[in-house]
Amino acid sequence: MLNVALPKGRLGDRVYAMFEKAGFECPSIKENNRKLIFENEVCGVRYFWVKPSDVAIYVERGAADIGVAGKDILLEYAPDVYELLDMKTGICRMAVAAPKGFRDDPRRTLKVATKFTNIAQNYYASQGRDIDMIHLNGSIEIAPILGLSDVIVDIVETGTTLKENNLEVIETVVPISARLIANKASWKFKTEQITALTEHLAMQLKAEE
Ligand code: PRP
């Protein structure tokens, strides 16, 4: 049985459709109920829906053999997993944003609000910039508006959230997309199944190019 952690939401729906095409179908998953675990014994697959930011934890600890997680989570938490494939979906970027017209004064410590403190820390360390890190759990965009921070480091997809809050991107930190990841022991013991799936997914992505 191959255990797959899917990120709940639109990204997960798209990922499931790709897995289905690759021969890992599980029709019961389309029944619209509140169940979180679905199994198809015939093709030997079990899916579970988890919070997108939790996928890497399930995979790292072996509760799932494989899963799909955002590169943002992989960079932030550095889970001990194999990254097998860029799924070319869930595409966005990690960016520094600030109120329109903001000018950075390098003589002052920069106040940075973010959910992604490791990514932000590494980014500013690589620039040798002194910062005061403010960890928030959500609604990051409010921080510079209320003067809690000078800038934010956050995910930008369409840019709508920034625009509606009078903020703008000042630097891109890193591009982000969803990645297929595998538990290290599972990779060893289920190599054949995981490789076949990865290759099929890669072919699908190539055909879409
Ligand atoms: C992310 C991010 C921004 C928004 C950006 O939040 O934190 O708020 O998406 O998207 P946009 O550029 O298309 O407007 P998300 O919706 O993932 O919720 P979260 O804050 O709970 O992570």
CSV table of C-alpha atoms and ligand atoms in Angstrom, one decimal:
chain,number,residue,atom,x,y,z
A,1,MET,CA,0.0,0.0,0.0
A,2,LEU,CA,1.3,3.4,-1.0
A,3,ASN,CA,0.3,6.1,1.5
A,4,VAL,CA,-0.1,9.5,0.0
A,5,ALA,CA,-0.6,12.8,1.9
A,6,LEU,CA,-2.5,15.3,-0.2
A,7,PRO,CA,-2.7,19.0,0.6
A,8,LYS,CA,-6.3,19.9,1.2
A,9,GLY,CA,-7.7,22.4,-1.2
A,10,ARG,CA,-7.4,23.3,-4.9
A,11,LEU,CA,-3.8,22.3,-5.1
A,12,GLY,CA,-4.6,18.8,-3.7
A,13,ASP,CA,-7.5,18.4,-6.2
A,14,ARG,CA,-5.1,19.0,-9.1
A,15,VAL,CA,-2.5,16.7,-7.6
A,16,TYR,CA,-5.0,13.9,-7.1
A,17,ALA,CA,-6.1,14.3,-10.8
A,18,MET,CA,-2.5,13.7,-11.8
A,19,PHE,CA,-2.1,10.7,-9.6
A,20,GLU,CA,-5.3,9.3,-10.9
A,21,LYS,CA,-4.0,9.6,-14.5
A,22,ALA,CA,-0.8,7.9,-13.4
A,23,GLY,CA,-2.9,4.8,-12.4
A,24,PHE,CA,-3.5,5.5,-8.7
A,25,GLU,CA,-7.2,6.1,-8.9
A,26,CYS,CA,-9.4,6.1,-5.9
A,27,PRO,CA,-13.0,6.9,-6.9
A,28,SER,CA,-14.3,7.1,-3.4
A,29,ILE,CA,-12.2,10.3,-2.9
A,30,LYS,CA,-14.7,12.2,-5.1
A,31,GLU,CA,-17.6,11.5,-2.8
A,32,ASN,CA,-18.2,14.8,-1.3
A,33,ASN,CA,-18.2,14.1,2.4
A,34,ARG,CA,-16.0,15.0,5.3
A,35,LYS,CA,-13.9,11.8,5.3
A,36,LEU,CA,-10.2,12.4,5.3
A,37,ILE,CA,-8.9,9.0,4.4
A,38,PHE,CA,-9.6,7.1,1.2
A,39,GLU,CA,-8.3,3.8,0.0
A,40,ASN,CA,-8.2,1.7,-3.1
A,41,GLU,CA,-6.9,-1.8,-2.4
A,42,VAL,CA,-7.0,-2.8,-6.0
A,43,CYS,CA,-4.3,-0.4,-7.0
A,44,GLY,CA,-2.7,-0.3,-3.6
A,45,VAL,CA,-3.1,3.3,-2.7
A,46,ARG,CA,-4.3,5.2,0.4
A,47,TYR,CA,-4.8,8.9,0.3
A,48,PHE,CA,-5.3,11.3,3.2
A,49,TRP,CA,-6.2,15.0,3.1
A,50,VAL,CA,-4.0,17.1,5.4
A,51,LYS,CA,-3.4,20.8,6.0
A,52,PRO,CA,-0.9,21.8,3.2
A,53,SER,CA,1.6,23.0,5.8
A,54,ASP,CA,1.5,19.6,7.5
A,55,VAL,CA,2.2,17.3,4.5
A,56,ALA,CA,6.0,17.4,5.1
A,57,ILE,CA,5.5,16.3,8.7
A,58,TYR,CA,3.5,13.2,7.7
A,59,VAL,CA,6.1,12.3,5.1
A,60,GLU,CA,9.2,13.0,7.2
A,61,ARG,CA,7.8,10.8,10.0
A,62,GLY,CA,6.7,8.0,7.7
A,63,ALA,CA,2.9,8.3,8.3
A,64,ALA,CA,2.9,9.0,4.6
A,65,ASP,CA,5.3,7.5,2.0
A,66,ILE,CA,4.9,10.4,-0.3
A,67,GLY,CA,3.1,13.7,-0.5
A,68,VAL,CA,3.0,17.1,-2.2
A,69,ALA,CA,4.3,20.1,-0.3
A,70,GLY,CA,5.1,23.7,-1.2
A,71,LYS,CA,8.7,24.7,-1.6
A,72,ASP,CA,8.1,27.4,1.0
A,73,ILE,CA,7.4,24.8,3.7
A,74,LEU,CA,10.4,22.7,2.6
A,75,LEU,CA,12.7,25.8,2.8
A,76,GLU,CA,11.3,27.0,6.1
A,77,TYR,CA,11.3,23.7,8.0
A,78,ALA,CA,13.9,21.7,6.1
A,79,PRO,CA,12.3,18.3,6.7
A,80,ASP,CA,14.5,15.3,6.2
A,81,VAL,CA,12.8,14.0,3.1
A,82,TYR,CA,13.6,13.4,-0.6
A,83,GLU,CA,12.4,16.0,-3.1
A,84,LEU,CA,11.5,14.1,-6.2
A,85,LEU,CA,9.8,16.4,-8.6
A,86,ASP,CA,8.8,20.0,-9.2
A,87,MET,CA,5.0,19.6,-9.9
A,88,LYS,CA,5.0,23.0,-11.7
A,89,THR,CA,1.8,23.9,-9.9
A,90,GLY,CA,1.0,26.1,-6.9
A,91,ILE,CA,3.3,28.6,-8.5
A,92,CYS,CA,4.0,31.7,-6.5
A,93,ARG,CA,7.0,33.5,-5.0
A,94,MET,CA,8.3,34.4,-1.6
A,95,ALA,CA,8.8,38.2,-1.6
A,96,VAL,CA,9.6,41.2,0.5
A,97,ALA,CA,6.8,43.7,0.4
A,98,ALA,CA,6.4,47.2,1.9
A,99,PRO,CA,4.0,50.2,1.8
A,100,LYS,CA,4.2,52.0,-1.5
A,101,GLY,CA,7.1,54.4,-1.6
A,102,PHE,CA,9.0,52.7,1.2
A,103,ARG,CA,12.8,53.5,1.2
A,104,ASP,CA,15.1,51.3,3.2
A,105,ASP,CA,17.6,53.1,5.4
A,106,PRO,CA,20.5,50.8,5.8
A,107,ARG,CA,21.7,52.6,9.0
A,108,ARG,CA,18.6,51.4,10.8
A,109,THR,CA,17.7,47.9,11.9
A,110,LEU,CA,14.9,46.7,9.5
A,111,LYS,CA,11.8,45.4,11.2
A,112,VAL,CA,10.6,42.3,9.3
A,113,ALA,CA,7.2,40.6,10.0
A,114,THR,CA,6.7,37.1,8.6
A,115,LYS,CA,5.4,33.6,9.1
A,116,PHE,CA,8.6,32.3,7.4
A,117,THR,CA,11.3,33.3,9.9
A,118,ASN,CA,14.0,30.9,8.7
A,119,ILE,CA,13.6,31.9,5.1
A,120,ALA,CA,13.7,35.6,6.1
A,121,GLN,CA,16.6,35.1,8.4
A,122,ASN,CA,18.7,33.3,5.7
A,123,TYR,CA,17.8,35.9,3.1
A,124,TYR,CA,18.8,38.9,5.2
A,125,ALA,CA,21.9,37.1,6.5
A,126,SER,CA,23.0,36.5,2.9
A,127,GLN,CA,22.7,40.3,2.4
A,128,GLY,CA,24.4,41.1,5.7
A,129,ARG,CA,21.4,43.2,6.7
A,130,ASP,CA,20.6,43.7,10.4
A,131,ILE,CA,17.0,42.8,11.1
A,132,ASP,CA,14.5,42.7,14.0
A,133,MET,CA,12.3,39.6,13.3
A,134,ILE,CA,8.7,39.6,14.2
A,135,HIS,CA,7.0,36.2,13.9
A,136,LEU,CA,3.3,36.4,13.0
A,137,ASN,CA,0.8,33.6,12.2
A,138,GLY,CA,-1.3,35.2,9.5
A,139,SER,CA,-2.7,38.5,8.2
A,140,ILE,CA,1.0,39.6,7.8
A,141,GLU,CA,0.0,42.4,5.5
A,142,ILE,CA,-1.4,44.4,8.4
A,143,ALA,CA,2.0,44.7,10.2
A,144,PRO,CA,3.6,47.5,8.1
A,145,ILE,CA,0.3,49.3,7.9
A,146,LEU,CA,0.1,49.6,11.7
A,147,GLY,CA,3.8,50.3,12.1
A,148,LEU,CA,4.5,46.9,13.7
A,149,SER,CA,7.1,46.3,11.0
A,150,ASP,CA,8.8,48.1,8.1
A,151,VAL,CA,8.4,45.2,5.6
A,152,ILE,CA,6.9,41.7,5.4
A,153,VAL,CA,8.3,38.5,3.9
A,154,ASP,CA,5.3,36.5,2.6
A,155,ILE,CA,3.9,34.5,-0.3
A,156,VAL,CA,2.7,36.5,-3.3
A,157,GLU,CA,0.6,34.7,-5.9
A,158,THR,CA,-1.7,37.1,-7.8
A,159,GLY,CA,-0.5,40.2,-5.9
A,160,THR,CA,-4.1,41.1,-5.0
A,161,THR,CA,-3.7,41.0,-1.3
A,162,LEU,CA,-0.8,43.3,-1.4
A,163,LYS,CA,-2.5,45.7,-3.8
A,164,GLU,CA,-5.7,45.9,-1.7
A,165,ASN,CA,-3.6,46.8,1.3
A,166,ASN,CA,-1.4,49.4,-0.5
A,167,LEU,CA,1.7,47.3,-0.4
A,168,GLU,CA,4.1,46.4,-3.2
A,169,VAL,CA,6.8,43.8,-3.8
A,170,ILE,CA,10.3,45.3,-3.3
A,171,GLU,CA,12.3,42.1,-3.8
A,172,THR,CA,11.7,38.5,-4.7
A,173,VAL,CA,13.3,36.1,-2.2
A,174,VAL,CA,12.7,32.8,-4.0
A,175,PRO,CA,10.2,31.3,-6.5
A,176,ILE,CA,7.9,28.7,-5.0
A,177,SER,CA,6.0,25.7,-6.4
A,178,ALA,CA,4.6,22.4,-5.2
A,179,ARG,CA,7.1,19.5,-4.9
A,180,LEU,CA,6.6,15.7,-4.8
A,181,ILE,CA,8.4,14.5,-1.7
A,182,ALA,CA,9.1,11.0,-0.3
A,183,ASN,CA,10.0,9.5,3.1
A,184,LYS,CA,13.6,8.3,3.0
A,185,ALA,CA,12.8,4.7,4.3
A,186,SER,CA,9.7,4.4,2.0
A,187,TRP,CA,11.9,5.4,-0.9
A,188,LYS,CA,14.2,2.5,-0.1
A,189,PHE,CA,11.4,-0.1,0.3
A,190,LYS,CA,8.9,1.1,-2.3
A,191,THR,CA,11.4,2.4,-4.9
A,192,GLU,CA,9.7,0.7,-7.8
A,193,GLN,CA,6.2,2.1,-7.1
A,194,ILE,CA,7.4,5.5,-6.3
A,195,THR,CA,9.7,5.7,-9.3
A,196,ALA,CA,7.0,4.6,-11.7
A,197,LEU,CA,4.6,7.2,-10.3
A,198,THR,CA,7.3,10.0,-10.4
A,199,GLU,CA,8.1,9.2,-14.0
A,200,HIS,CA,4.5,9.2,-15.0
A,201,LEU,CA,3.9,12.5,-13.3
A,202,ALA,CA,7.0,13.9,-15.1
A,203,MET,CA,5.6,12.7,-18.4
A,204,GLN,CA,2.3,14.4,-17.8
A,205,LEU,CA,4.0,17.7,-16.9
A,206,LYS,CA,6.1,17.5,-20.1
A,207,ALA,CA,3.0,16.8,-22.2
A,208,GLU,CA,1.4,20.0,-20.7
A,209,GLU,CA,4.4,22.2,-21.6
B,1,PRP,C1,-1.2,33.8,1.2
B,1,PRP,C2,-0.3,34.9,1.6
B,1,PRP,C3,-1.0,36.2,1.2
B,1,PRP,C4,-1.9,35.7,0.0
B,1,PRP,C5,-1.2,36.1,-1.3
B,1,PRP,O1,-2.1,33.6,2.2
B,1,PRP,O2,0.0,34.9,3.0
B,1,PRP,O3,-1.9,36.7,2.2
B,1,PRP,O4,-1.9,34.2,0.0
B,1,PRP,O5,-2.0,35.8,-2.4
B,1,PRP,P1,-2.3,36.8,-3.6
B,1,PRP,O6,-1.0,37.4,-4.0
B,1,PRP,O7,-2.9,36.0,-4.7
B,1,PRP,O8,-3.2,37.8,-3.0
B,1,PRP,P2,-3.1,32.3,2.2
B,1,PRP,O9,-4.3,32.6,1.5
B,1,PRP,O10,-2.3,31.1,1.8
B,1,PRP,O11,-3.5,32.1,3.7
B,1,PRP,P3,-2.5,32.1,5.0
B,1,PRP,O12,-2.2,33.6,5.3
B,1,PRP,O13,-3.4,31.5,6.0
B,1,PRP,O14,-1.3,31.4,4.7
